[in-house]
Amino acid sequence: MKIINSSATLQEFVAYQHQHQLRVGFIPTMGALHEGHLELIRQSIQSGNQVHICSIFVNPKQFNDAKDLEKYPRPIEADIQKLESVGCSVLFLPDYEQIYPENWQRFPFQFANLDTTMEGLHRTGHFEGVAQVVYRLLQICTPDQIFMGQKDFQQVAIVRSLMKQAHLEQKIELVRVPTVRELDGLAMSSRNIRLSAEGRKRAVFISKTLFWLQANYKNLTPNEAQNQSKTQLQAQGLDEIDYLEIIDAFSLQPVEKWEDALSVVVCVVVRIDGVRLLDNVILY
Ligand code: AMP
């Protein structure tokens, strides 16, 4: 696996691949890699790309909490080994200046209401930071496909919208990959290692509640489904619920009647031991 630190070098590298008709898959991450990230690389391989570029960049602009940024794990040696083990071709490992050079100009994205609910409401400025970094990474990497995890459902919607606004959706395909889970159902996340042993045990009830809802929502109204799911979480001592929203998969707005939406997702964030744990399932 090649390790590239410079944006200009990566641009040249990708241009060379494209001149030779090789397809490039791109997987942006913040490192502390786990099976969820590795699955994105496997999907790039299975989708017929010949070159797989994973970036690791802990983007300060998307952290609204300085402590969360400071505590974000950065086990780079282990990450390199994991990437090599799944057949990643290139690790793009830029520093801050490579991503945000002095002459860098933000793109004036407008997300209508995609960024005013859920994560947008609870993490001010988060999606502005995500959008700018993904846009910049796409400019540098110019892939044929970008792979992102369903675990960050709202983030995928934001990236889909930014690609439309920047006229990239004709050139680059966005592939959403299902959430990879621990054996007990907990969605894999780089933040899970910050849970205490007791917190880790309780965390299983997040996915349990979502799967319960998946099996039972048809007998309930969306409002009842939301209330009963929250009650179930609270009954397990998970009472720090940032939100539990039942939303239209396209507009990300809350659903009042099932028949109003073609596709519905339930998205939740629960705090355990001060760690924000995100999860979602698609109901239909
Ligand atoms: P992050 O390093 O947290 O920014 O995540 C990088 C990419 O990996 C994003 O597209 C995430 O949605 C995706 N990802 C993170 N956790 C998982 C998971 N458990 N399953 C699938 N994709 C994931």
PDB file of C-alpha atoms and ligand atoms in Angstrom:
ATOM      1  CA  MET A   1       0.000   0.000   0.000  1.00  0.00           C
ATOM      2  CA  LYS A   2       1.228   3.468  -0.938  1.00  0.00           C
ATOM      3  CA  ILE A   3       1.052   6.217   1.684  1.00  0.00           C
ATOM      4  CA  ILE A   4       0.577   9.671   0.177  1.00  0.00           C
ATOM      5  CA  ASN A   5       0.698  12.822   2.293  1.00  0.00           C
ATOM      6  CA  SER A   6       0.496  15.492  -0.378  1.00  0.00           C
ATOM      7  CA  SER A   7      -2.701  16.562  -2.169  1.00  0.00           C
ATOM      8  CA  ALA A   8      -0.814  17.379  -5.375  1.00  0.00           C
ATOM      9  CA  THR A   9       0.802  13.934  -5.418  1.00  0.00           C
ATOM     10  CA  LEU A  10      -2.558  12.219  -4.921  1.00  0.00           C
ATOM     11  CA  GLN A  11      -4.088  14.290  -7.743  1.00  0.00           C
ATOM     12  CA  GLU A  12      -1.263  13.227 -10.076  1.00  0.00           C
ATOM     13  CA  PHE A  13      -1.582   9.611  -8.966  1.00  0.00           C
ATOM     14  CA  VAL A  14      -5.333   9.508  -9.673  1.00  0.00           C
ATOM     15  CA  ALA A  15      -4.929  11.296 -13.036  1.00  0.00           C
ATOM     16  CA  TYR A  16      -2.444   8.569 -14.029  1.00  0.00           C
ATOM     17  CA  GLN A  17      -4.911   5.812 -13.004  1.00  0.00           C
ATOM     18  CA  HIS A  18      -7.682   7.429 -15.035  1.00  0.00           C
ATOM     19  CA  GLN A  19      -5.398   7.805 -18.087  1.00  0.00           C
ATOM     20  CA  HIS A  20      -4.968   4.028 -17.873  1.00  0.00           C
ATOM     21  CA  GLN A  21      -8.742   3.447 -17.620  1.00  0.00           C
ATOM     22  CA  LEU A  22      -8.516   2.247 -14.016  1.00  0.00           C
ATOM     23  CA  ARG A  23     -11.535   2.903 -11.777  1.00  0.00           C
ATOM     24  CA  VAL A  24     -10.943   4.514  -8.409  1.00  0.00           C
ATOM     25  CA  GLY A  25     -12.979   3.946  -5.227  1.00  0.00           C
ATOM     26  CA  PHE A  26     -12.636   6.411  -2.353  1.00  0.00           C
ATOM     27  CA  ILE A  27     -13.301   5.854   1.352  1.00  0.00           C
ATOM     28  CA  PRO A  28     -12.985   8.959   3.556  1.00  0.00           C
ATOM     29  CA  THR A  29     -12.443   8.265   7.280  1.00  0.00           C
ATOM     30  CA  MET A  30     -11.098   9.807  10.456  1.00  0.00           C
ATOM     31  CA  GLY A  31      -9.087   6.686  11.326  1.00  0.00           C
ATOM     32  CA  ALA A  32      -9.258   4.435  14.395  1.00  0.00           C
ATOM     33  CA  LEU A  33     -10.406   1.909  11.845  1.00  0.00           C
ATOM     34  CA  HIS A  34     -12.721  -1.005  12.619  1.00  0.00           C
ATOM     35  CA  GLU A  35     -14.628  -3.615  10.605  1.00  0.00           C
ATOM     36  CA  GLY A  36     -17.193  -0.971   9.556  1.00  0.00           C
ATOM     37  CA  HIS A  37     -14.520   1.058   7.764  1.00  0.00           C
ATOM     38  CA  LEU A  38     -12.911  -2.082   6.312  1.00  0.00           C
ATOM     39  CA  GLU A  39     -16.271  -3.137   4.895  1.00  0.00           C
ATOM     40  CA  LEU A  40     -16.328   0.104   2.863  1.00  0.00           C
ATOM     41  CA  ILE A  41     -12.992  -0.893   1.316  1.00  0.00           C
ATOM     42  CA  ARG A  42     -14.252  -4.416   0.618  1.00  0.00           C
ATOM     43  CA  GLN A  43     -17.274  -2.887  -1.105  1.00  0.00           C
ATOM     44  CA  SER A  44     -14.944  -0.790  -3.277  1.00  0.00           C
ATOM     45  CA  ILE A  45     -13.137  -3.993  -4.268  1.00  0.00           C
ATOM     46  CA  GLN A  46     -16.399  -5.872  -4.941  1.00  0.00           C
ATOM     47  CA  SER A  47     -17.769  -2.967  -6.998  1.00  0.00           C
ATOM     48  CA  GLY A  48     -15.047  -3.513  -9.606  1.00  0.00           C
ATOM     49  CA  ASN A  49     -12.743  -0.601  -8.825  1.00  0.00           C
ATOM     50  CA  GLN A  50      -9.072  -1.353  -9.411  1.00  0.00           C
ATOM     51  CA  VAL A  51      -7.690   1.292  -7.060  1.00  0.00           C
ATOM     52  CA  HIS A  52      -8.958   1.882  -3.513  1.00  0.00           C
ATOM     53  CA  ILE A  53      -8.010   5.086  -1.723  1.00  0.00           C
ATOM     54  CA  CYS A  54      -8.736   5.476   1.970  1.00  0.00           C
ATOM     55  CA  SER A  55      -8.151   8.875   3.563  1.00  0.00           C
ATOM     56  CA  ILE A  56      -7.510   9.390   7.259  1.00  0.00           C
ATOM     57  CA  PHE A  57      -7.990  12.980   8.352  1.00  0.00           C
ATOM     58  CA  VAL A  58      -9.424  14.040  11.707  1.00  0.00           C
ATOM     59  CA  ASN A  59     -11.171  17.149  10.459  1.00  0.00           C
ATOM     60  CA  PRO A  60     -11.204  19.812  13.213  1.00  0.00           C
ATOM     61  CA  LYS A  61     -13.891  21.780  11.366  1.00  0.00           C
ATOM     62  CA  GLN A  62     -16.550  19.140  12.009  1.00  0.00           C
ATOM     63  CA  PHE A  63     -16.003  18.922  15.785  1.00  0.00           C
ATOM     64  CA  ASN A  64     -18.123  21.307  17.799  1.00  0.00           C
ATOM     65  CA  ASP A  65     -16.714  19.878  21.043  1.00  0.00           C
ATOM     66  CA  ALA A  66     -12.997  20.529  21.601  1.00  0.00           C
ATOM     67  CA  LYS A  67     -12.780  17.637  24.108  1.00  0.00           C
ATOM     68  CA  ASP A  68     -14.243  15.170  21.605  1.00  0.00           C
ATOM     69  CA  LEU A  69     -11.604  16.270  19.070  1.00  0.00           C
ATOM     70  CA  GLU A  70      -8.818  15.978  21.619  1.00  0.00           C
ATOM     71  CA  LYS A  71      -9.971  12.516  22.743  1.00  0.00           C
ATOM     72  CA  TYR A  72     -10.455  11.201  19.214  1.00  0.00           C
ATOM     73  CA  PRO A  73      -8.283   8.047  18.959  1.00  0.00           C
ATOM     74  CA  ARG A  74      -5.381   8.103  16.447  1.00  0.00           C
ATOM     75  CA  PRO A  75      -3.812   4.598  16.294  1.00  0.00           C
ATOM     76  CA  ILE A  76      -2.102   5.133  12.924  1.00  0.00           C
ATOM     77  CA  GLU A  77       0.197   2.069  12.942  1.00  0.00           C
ATOM     78  CA  ALA A  78      -2.716  -0.300  13.618  1.00  0.00           C
ATOM     79  CA  ASP A  79      -4.764   1.501  10.939  1.00  0.00           C
ATOM     80  CA  ILE A  80      -2.028   0.975   8.330  1.00  0.00           C
ATOM     81  CA  GLN A  81      -1.910  -2.744   9.115  1.00  0.00           C
ATOM     82  CA  LYS A  82      -5.684  -3.090   8.832  1.00  0.00           C
ATOM     83  CA  LEU A  83      -5.766  -1.270   5.490  1.00  0.00           C
ATOM     84  CA  GLU A  84      -3.005  -3.500   4.128  1.00  0.00           C
ATOM     85  CA  SER A  85      -4.822  -6.629   5.321  1.00  0.00           C
ATOM     86  CA  VAL A  86      -7.951  -5.838   3.238  1.00  0.00           C
ATOM     87  CA  GLY A  87      -6.103  -4.814   0.070  1.00  0.00           C
ATOM     88  CA  CYS A  88      -6.355  -1.020   0.190  1.00  0.00           C
ATOM     89  CA  SER A  89      -4.134   0.502  -2.538  1.00  0.00           C
ATOM     90  CA  VAL A  90      -3.467   3.971  -1.135  1.00  0.00           C
ATOM     91  CA  LEU A  91      -3.678   5.637   2.258  1.00  0.00           C
ATOM     92  CA  PHE A  92      -4.063   9.399   1.880  1.00  0.00           C
ATOM     93  CA  LEU A  93      -2.761  10.877   5.120  1.00  0.00           C
ATOM     94  CA  PRO A  94      -2.693  14.657   4.756  1.00  0.00           C
ATOM     95  CA  ASP A  95      -1.935  17.287   7.378  1.00  0.00           C
ATOM     96  CA  TYR A  96      -4.172  20.315   7.968  1.00  0.00           C
ATOM     97  CA  GLU A  97      -2.397  22.529   5.381  1.00  0.00           C
ATOM     98  CA  GLN A  98      -2.839  19.934   2.648  1.00  0.00           C
ATOM     99  CA  ILE A  99      -6.607  19.997   3.153  1.00  0.00           C
ATOM    100  CA  TYR A 100      -7.020  23.678   3.948  1.00  0.00           C
ATOM    101  CA  PRO A 101      -4.264  25.627   2.135  1.00  0.00           C
ATOM    102  CA  GLU A 102      -4.190  29.400   2.594  1.00  0.00           C
ATOM    103  CA  ASN A 103      -5.987  30.048  -0.694  1.00  0.00           C
ATOM    104  CA  TRP A 104      -8.712  27.489   0.091  1.00  0.00           C
ATOM    105  CA  GLN A 105     -12.248  28.799  -0.387  1.00  0.00           C
ATOM    106  CA  ARG A 106     -15.305  27.177   1.146  1.00  0.00           C
ATOM    107  CA  PHE A 107     -18.166  26.275  -1.179  1.00  0.00           C
ATOM    108  CA  PRO A 108     -21.421  28.043  -0.202  1.00  0.00           C
ATOM    109  CA  PHE A 109     -23.556  24.923   0.211  1.00  0.00           C
ATOM    110  CA  GLN A 110     -27.234  25.250   1.138  1.00  0.00           C
ATOM    111  CA  PHE A 111     -28.850  22.143   2.566  1.00  0.00           C
ATOM    112  CA  ALA A 112     -32.450  23.339   2.832  1.00  0.00           C
ATOM    113  CA  ASN A 113     -33.594  21.494   5.949  1.00  0.00           C
ATOM    114  CA  LEU A 114     -31.317  18.449   5.707  1.00  0.00           C
ATOM    115  CA  ASP A 115     -28.896  20.013   8.199  1.00  0.00           C
ATOM    116  CA  THR A 116     -31.377  21.536  10.645  1.00  0.00           C
ATOM    117  CA  THR A 117     -32.553  18.293  12.289  1.00  0.00           C
ATOM    118  CA  MET A 118     -30.869  15.601  14.423  1.00  0.00           C
ATOM    119  CA  GLU A 119     -27.039  15.946  14.226  1.00  0.00           C
ATOM    120  CA  GLY A 120     -27.427  19.418  12.707  1.00  0.00           C
ATOM    121  CA  LEU A 121     -29.457  20.527  15.707  1.00  0.00           C
ATOM    122  CA  HIS A 122     -27.233  18.895  18.329  1.00  0.00           C
ATOM    123  CA  ARG A 123     -23.816  19.684  16.798  1.00  0.00           C
ATOM    124  CA  THR A 124     -23.773  23.255  15.541  1.00  0.00           C
ATOM    125  CA  GLY A 125     -21.556  23.660  12.480  1.00  0.00           C
ATOM    126  CA  HIS A 126     -20.916  19.909  12.196  1.00  0.00           C
ATOM    127  CA  PHE A 127     -22.333  19.446   8.694  1.00  0.00           C
ATOM    128  CA  GLU A 128     -20.734  22.646   7.389  1.00  0.00           C
ATOM    129  CA  GLY A 129     -17.407  21.057   8.427  1.00  0.00           C
ATOM    130  CA  VAL A 130     -18.300  17.656   6.962  1.00  0.00           C
ATOM    131  CA  ALA A 131     -19.455  19.176   3.673  1.00  0.00           C
ATOM    132  CA  GLN A 132     -16.349  21.321   3.219  1.00  0.00           C
ATOM    133  CA  VAL A 133     -13.934  18.470   3.943  1.00  0.00           C
ATOM    134  CA  VAL A 134     -15.742  15.938   1.748  1.00  0.00           C
ATOM    135  CA  TYR A 135     -15.929  18.489  -1.083  1.00  0.00           C
ATOM    136  CA  ARG A 136     -12.204  19.203  -0.763  1.00  0.00           C
ATOM    137  CA  LEU A 137     -11.348  15.483  -0.591  1.00  0.00           C
ATOM    138  CA  LEU A 138     -13.435  14.819  -3.715  1.00  0.00           C
ATOM    139  CA  GLN A 139     -11.594  17.616  -5.543  1.00  0.00           C
ATOM    140  CA  ILE A 140      -8.254  16.080  -4.611  1.00  0.00           C
ATOM    141  CA  CYS A 141      -9.189  12.440  -5.118  1.00  0.00           C
ATOM    142  CA  THR A 142     -11.632  12.676  -8.092  1.00  0.00           C
ATOM    143  CA  PRO A 143     -12.819   9.057  -7.640  1.00  0.00           C
ATOM    144  CA  ASP A 144     -15.376   7.151  -9.689  1.00  0.00           C
ATOM    145  CA  GLN A 145     -17.174   6.026  -6.535  1.00  0.00           C
ATOM    146  CA  ILE A 146     -17.258   7.217  -2.933  1.00  0.00           C
ATOM    147  CA  PHE A 147     -18.262   4.743  -0.190  1.00  0.00           C
ATOM    148  CA  MET A 148     -19.997   5.910   2.990  1.00  0.00           C
ATOM    149  CA  GLY A 149     -21.660   4.108   5.885  1.00  0.00           C
ATOM    150  CA  GLN A 150     -25.402   4.020   6.558  1.00  0.00           C
ATOM    151  CA  LYS A 151     -24.551   4.419  10.236  1.00  0.00           C
ATOM    152  CA  ASP A 152     -24.201   8.135   9.512  1.00  0.00           C
ATOM    153  CA  PHE A 153     -27.490   8.309   7.622  1.00  0.00           C
ATOM    154  CA  GLN A 154     -27.840  12.092   7.751  1.00  0.00           C
ATOM    155  CA  GLN A 155     -24.220  12.530   6.637  1.00  0.00           C
ATOM    156  CA  VAL A 156     -24.915  10.457   3.506  1.00  0.00           C
ATOM    157  CA  ALA A 157     -27.898  12.723   2.712  1.00  0.00           C
ATOM    158  CA  ILE A 158     -25.702  15.816   3.158  1.00  0.00           C
ATOM    159  CA  VAL A 159     -22.978  14.398   0.899  1.00  0.00           C
ATOM    160  CA  ARG A 160     -25.575  13.430  -1.739  1.00  0.00           C
ATOM    161  CA  SER A 161     -26.845  17.014  -1.669  1.00  0.00           C
ATOM    162  CA  LEU A 162     -23.359  18.598  -1.826  1.00  0.00           C
ATOM    163  CA  MET A 163     -22.463  16.411  -4.793  1.00  0.00           C
ATOM    164  CA  LYS A 164     -25.596  17.635  -6.567  1.00  0.00           C
ATOM    165  CA  GLN A 165     -24.853  21.279  -5.729  1.00  0.00           C
ATOM    166  CA  ALA A 166     -21.231  20.991  -6.898  1.00  0.00           C
ATOM    167  CA  HIS A 167     -22.329  19.108 -10.064  1.00  0.00           C
ATOM    168  CA  LEU A 168     -20.326  16.042  -9.087  1.00  0.00           C
ATOM    169  CA  GLU A 169     -23.126  13.482  -9.121  1.00  0.00           C
ATOM    170  CA  GLN A 170     -22.716  12.779 -12.868  1.00  0.00           C
ATOM    171  CA  LYS A 171     -19.028  11.937 -12.404  1.00  0.00           C
ATOM    172  CA  ILE A 172     -18.976  10.241  -8.998  1.00  0.00           C
ATOM    173  CA  GLU A 173     -21.332   7.592  -7.639  1.00  0.00           C
ATOM    174  CA  LEU A 174     -22.136   7.678  -3.932  1.00  0.00           C
ATOM    175  CA  VAL A 175     -22.515   4.151  -2.507  1.00  0.00           C
ATOM    176  CA  ARG A 176     -24.185   3.744   0.896  1.00  0.00           C
ATOM    177  CA  VAL A 177     -22.967   0.651   2.755  1.00  0.00           C
ATOM    178  CA  PRO A 178     -25.110  -1.049   5.475  1.00  0.00           C
ATOM    179  CA  THR A 179     -24.002  -0.627   9.092  1.00  0.00           C
ATOM    180  CA  VAL A 180     -21.558  -3.230  10.397  1.00  0.00           C
ATOM    181  CA  ARG A 181     -22.383  -4.360  13.930  1.00  0.00           C
ATOM    182  CA  GLU A 182     -20.732  -6.160  16.830  1.00  0.00           C
ATOM    183  CA  LEU A 183     -22.060  -9.669  17.476  1.00  0.00           C
ATOM    184  CA  ASP A 184     -24.558  -8.337  20.038  1.00  0.00           C
ATOM    185  CA  GLY A 185     -25.875  -5.707  17.584  1.00  0.00           C
ATOM    186  CA  LEU A 186     -24.033  -2.555  18.720  1.00  0.00           C
ATOM    187  CA  ALA A 187     -23.101  -0.445  15.668  1.00  0.00           C
ATOM    188  CA  MET A 188     -19.309  -0.383  15.333  1.00  0.00           C
ATOM    189  CA  SER A 189     -17.817   3.025  16.033  1.00  0.00           C
ATOM    190  CA  SER A 190     -14.370   4.440  16.756  1.00  0.00           C
ATOM    191  CA  ARG A 191     -15.877   5.910  19.926  1.00  0.00           C
ATOM    192  CA  ASN A 192     -17.022   2.537  21.392  1.00  0.00           C
ATOM    193  CA  ILE A 193     -13.622   1.978  23.019  1.00  0.00           C
ATOM    194  CA  ARG A 194     -14.329   4.936  25.310  1.00  0.00           C
ATOM    195  CA  LEU A 195     -17.227   3.054  26.954  1.00  0.00           C
ATOM    196  CA  SER A 196     -16.793   1.543  30.416  1.00  0.00           C
ATOM    197  CA  ALA A 197     -17.450  -2.216  30.721  1.00  0.00           C
ATOM    198  CA  GLU A 198     -20.820  -1.466  32.299  1.00  0.00           C
ATOM    199  CA  GLY A 199     -21.640   1.173  29.636  1.00  0.00           C
ATOM    200  CA  ARG A 200     -20.716  -1.257  26.881  1.00  0.00           C
ATOM    201  CA  LYS A 201     -23.218  -3.792  28.284  1.00  0.00           C
ATOM    202  CA  ARG A 202     -26.026  -1.220  28.370  1.00  0.00           C
ATOM    203  CA  ALA A 203     -25.183   0.007  24.845  1.00  0.00           C
ATOM    204  CA  VAL A 204     -26.676  -3.173  23.363  1.00  0.00           C
ATOM    205  CA  PHE A 205     -30.175  -1.842  24.113  1.00  0.00           C
ATOM    206  CA  ILE A 206     -29.807   0.859  21.469  1.00  0.00           C
ATOM    207  CA  SER A 207     -29.854  -1.619  18.570  1.00  0.00           C
ATOM    208  CA  LYS A 208     -32.249  -3.946  20.451  1.00  0.00           C
ATOM    209  CA  THR A 209     -34.764  -1.102  20.611  1.00  0.00           C
ATOM    210  CA  LEU A 210     -34.303  -0.267  16.923  1.00  0.00           C
ATOM    211  CA  PHE A 211     -34.787  -3.911  15.914  1.00  0.00           C
ATOM    212  CA  TRP A 212     -37.866  -4.152  18.156  1.00  0.00           C
ATOM    213  CA  LEU A 213     -39.282  -1.132  16.339  1.00  0.00           C
ATOM    214  CA  GLN A 214     -38.464  -2.636  12.952  1.00  0.00           C
ATOM    215  CA  ALA A 215     -40.536  -5.704  13.893  1.00  0.00           C
ATOM    216  CA  ASN A 216     -43.431  -3.821  15.504  1.00  0.00           C
ATOM    217  CA  TYR A 217     -43.880  -0.385  13.902  1.00  0.00           C
ATOM    218  CA  LYS A 218     -46.828  -1.495  11.751  1.00  0.00           C
ATOM    219  CA  ASN A 219     -49.028  -1.813  14.844  1.00  0.00           C
ATOM    220  CA  LEU A 220     -48.201   1.702  16.021  1.00  0.00           C
ATOM    221  CA  THR A 221     -48.479   5.287  14.800  1.00  0.00           C
ATOM    222  CA  PRO A 222     -45.132   7.058  14.258  1.00  0.00           C
ATOM    223  CA  ASN A 223     -45.775   9.071  17.397  1.00  0.00           C
ATOM    224  CA  GLU A 224     -46.475   5.944  19.473  1.00  0.00           C
ATOM    225  CA  ALA A 225     -43.438   4.242  17.927  1.00  0.00           C
ATOM    226  CA  GLN A 226     -41.230   7.161  18.955  1.00  0.00           C
ATOM    227  CA  ASN A 227     -42.601   7.328  22.506  1.00  0.00           C
ATOM    228  CA  GLN A 228     -42.478   3.580  23.130  1.00  0.00           C
ATOM    229  CA  SER A 229     -38.899   3.316  21.817  1.00  0.00           C
ATOM    230  CA  LYS A 230     -37.773   6.102  24.114  1.00  0.00           C
ATOM    231  CA  THR A 231     -39.547   4.434  27.048  1.00  0.00           C
ATOM    232  CA  GLN A 232     -37.749   1.159  26.294  1.00  0.00           C
ATOM    233  CA  LEU A 233     -34.362   2.901  26.259  1.00  0.00           C
ATOM    234  CA  GLN A 234     -35.120   4.692  29.511  1.00  0.00           C
ATOM    235  CA  ALA A 235     -36.245   1.424  31.139  1.00  0.00           C
ATOM    236  CA  GLN A 236     -32.685   0.135  30.533  1.00  0.00           C
ATOM    237  CA  GLY A 237     -31.180   3.199  32.161  1.00  0.00           C
ATOM    238  CA  LEU A 238     -30.394   4.874  28.829  1.00  0.00           C
ATOM    239  CA  ASP A 239     -31.981   8.200  29.675  1.00  0.00           C
ATOM    240  CA  GLU A 240     -29.539  10.544  27.957  1.00  0.00           C
ATOM    241  CA  ILE A 241     -31.271  10.448  24.592  1.00  0.00           C
ATOM    242  CA  ASP A 242     -30.139  13.343  22.378  1.00  0.00           C
ATOM    243  CA  TYR A 243     -32.899  12.389  19.951  1.00  0.00           C
ATOM    244  CA  LEU A 244     -34.903   9.492  18.585  1.00  0.00           C
ATOM    245  CA  GLU A 245     -36.555  10.578  15.334  1.00  0.00           C
ATOM    246  CA  ILE A 246     -38.724   8.723  12.864  1.00  0.00           C
ATOM    247  CA  ILE A 247     -38.011  10.461   9.599  1.00  0.00           C
ATOM    248  CA  ASP A 248     -38.692  10.473   5.887  1.00  0.00           C
ATOM    249  CA  ALA A 249     -35.531   8.978   4.332  1.00  0.00           C
ATOM    250  CA  PHE A 250     -35.355  11.707   1.660  1.00  0.00           C
ATOM    251  CA  SER A 251     -36.407  14.932   3.417  1.00  0.00           C
ATOM    252  CA  LEU A 252     -35.139  13.800   6.873  1.00  0.00           C
ATOM    253  CA  GLN A 253     -38.246  15.442   8.368  1.00  0.00           C
ATOM    254  CA  PRO A 254     -40.352  13.664  11.037  1.00  0.00           C
ATOM    255  CA  VAL A 255     -43.141  11.468   9.696  1.00  0.00           C
ATOM    256  CA  GLU A 256     -46.657  11.910  11.066  1.00  0.00           C
ATOM    257  CA  LYS A 257     -48.347   9.067   9.155  1.00  0.00           C
ATOM    258  CA  TRP A 258     -46.623   6.036   7.665  1.00  0.00           C
ATOM    259  CA  GLU A 259     -48.437   6.510   4.344  1.00  0.00           C
ATOM    260  CA  ASP A 260     -46.925  10.009   3.954  1.00  0.00           C
ATOM    261  CA  ALA A 261     -43.412   8.673   3.162  1.00  0.00           C
ATOM    262  CA  LEU A 262     -42.004   6.228   0.609  1.00  0.00           C
ATOM    263  CA  SER A 263     -39.159   5.275   2.912  1.00  0.00           C
ATOM    264  CA  VAL A 264     -38.821   5.775   6.664  1.00  0.00           C
ATOM    265  CA  VAL A 265     -35.797   5.564   8.944  1.00  0.00           C
ATOM    266  CA  VAL A 266     -35.474   5.698  12.713  1.00  0.00           C
ATOM    267  CA  CYS A 267     -32.373   7.547  13.862  1.00  0.00           C
ATOM    268  CA  VAL A 268     -31.164   7.688  17.436  1.00  0.00           C
ATOM    269  CA  VAL A 269     -28.345   9.147  19.490  1.00  0.00           C
ATOM    270  CA  VAL A 270     -27.859   8.038  23.084  1.00  0.00           C
ATOM    271  CA  ARG A 271     -25.102   9.200  25.405  1.00  0.00           C
ATOM    272  CA  ILE A 272     -23.426   6.579  27.581  1.00  0.00           C
ATOM    273  CA  ASP A 273     -20.405   7.468  29.753  1.00  0.00           C
ATOM    274  CA  GLY A 274     -20.380  10.826  27.939  1.00  0.00           C
ATOM    275  CA  VAL A 275     -19.940   9.072  24.567  1.00  0.00           C
ATOM    276  CA  ARG A 276     -22.472   9.873  21.833  1.00  0.00           C
ATOM    277  CA  LEU A 277     -23.594   6.635  20.180  1.00  0.00           C
ATOM    278  CA  LEU A 278     -25.398   6.950  16.825  1.00  0.00           C
ATOM    279  CA  ASP A 279     -27.506   4.288  15.198  1.00  0.00           C
ATOM    280  CA  ASN A 280     -30.404   3.924  12.774  1.00  0.00           C
ATOM    281  CA  VAL A 281     -32.458   1.319  10.947  1.00  0.00           C
ATOM    282  CA  ILE A 282     -34.507   1.651   7.804  1.00  0.00           C
ATOM    283  CA  LEU A 283     -38.109   0.637   8.608  1.00  0.00           C
ATOM    284  CA  TYR A 284     -39.140   0.482   4.931  1.00  0.00           C
TER     285      TYR A 284
HETATM  286  P1  AMP B   1     -15.583   8.046  10.490  1.00  0.00           P
HETATM  287  O1  AMP B   1     -14.182   7.569  10.546  1.00  0.00           O
HETATM  288  O2  AMP B   1     -16.347   7.840  11.745  1.00  0.00           O
HETATM  289  O3  AMP B   1     -15.703   9.447   9.932  1.00  0.00           O
HETATM  290  O4  AMP B   1     -16.311   7.113   9.429  1.00  0.00           O
HETATM  291  C1  AMP B   1     -15.831   6.983   8.127  1.00  0.00           C
HETATM  292  C2  AMP B   1     -16.837   6.253   7.294  1.00  0.00           C
HETATM  293  O5  AMP B   1     -17.057   4.947   7.841  1.00  0.00           O
HETATM  294  C3  AMP B   1     -18.216   6.951   7.261  1.00  0.00           C
HETATM  295  O6  AMP B   1     -18.765   6.856   5.961  1.00  0.00           O
HETATM  296  C4  AMP B   1     -19.003   6.145   8.257  1.00  0.00           C
HETATM  297  O7  AMP B   1     -20.405   6.176   8.033  1.00  0.00           O
HETATM  298  C5  AMP B   1     -18.447   4.755   8.007  1.00  0.00           C
HETATM  299  N1  AMP B   1     -18.706   3.883   9.147  1.00  0.00           N
HETATM  300  C6  AMP B   1     -18.413   4.131  10.453  1.00  0.00           C
HETATM  301  N2  AMP B   1     -18.864   3.131  11.234  1.00  0.00           N
HETATM  302  C7  AMP B   1     -19.466   2.237  10.408  1.00  0.00           C
HETATM  303  C8  AMP B   1     -20.137   0.992  10.607  1.00  0.00           C
HETATM  304  N3  AMP B   1     -20.281   0.465  11.822  1.00  0.00           N
HETATM  305  N4  AMP B   1     -20.624   0.354   9.521  1.00  0.00           N
HETATM  306  C9  AMP B   1     -20.487   0.883   8.284  1.00  0.00           C
HETATM  307  N5  AMP B   1     -19.865   2.050   8.022  1.00  0.00           N
HETATM  308  C10 AMP B   1     -19.360   2.720   9.073  1.00  0.00           C
END
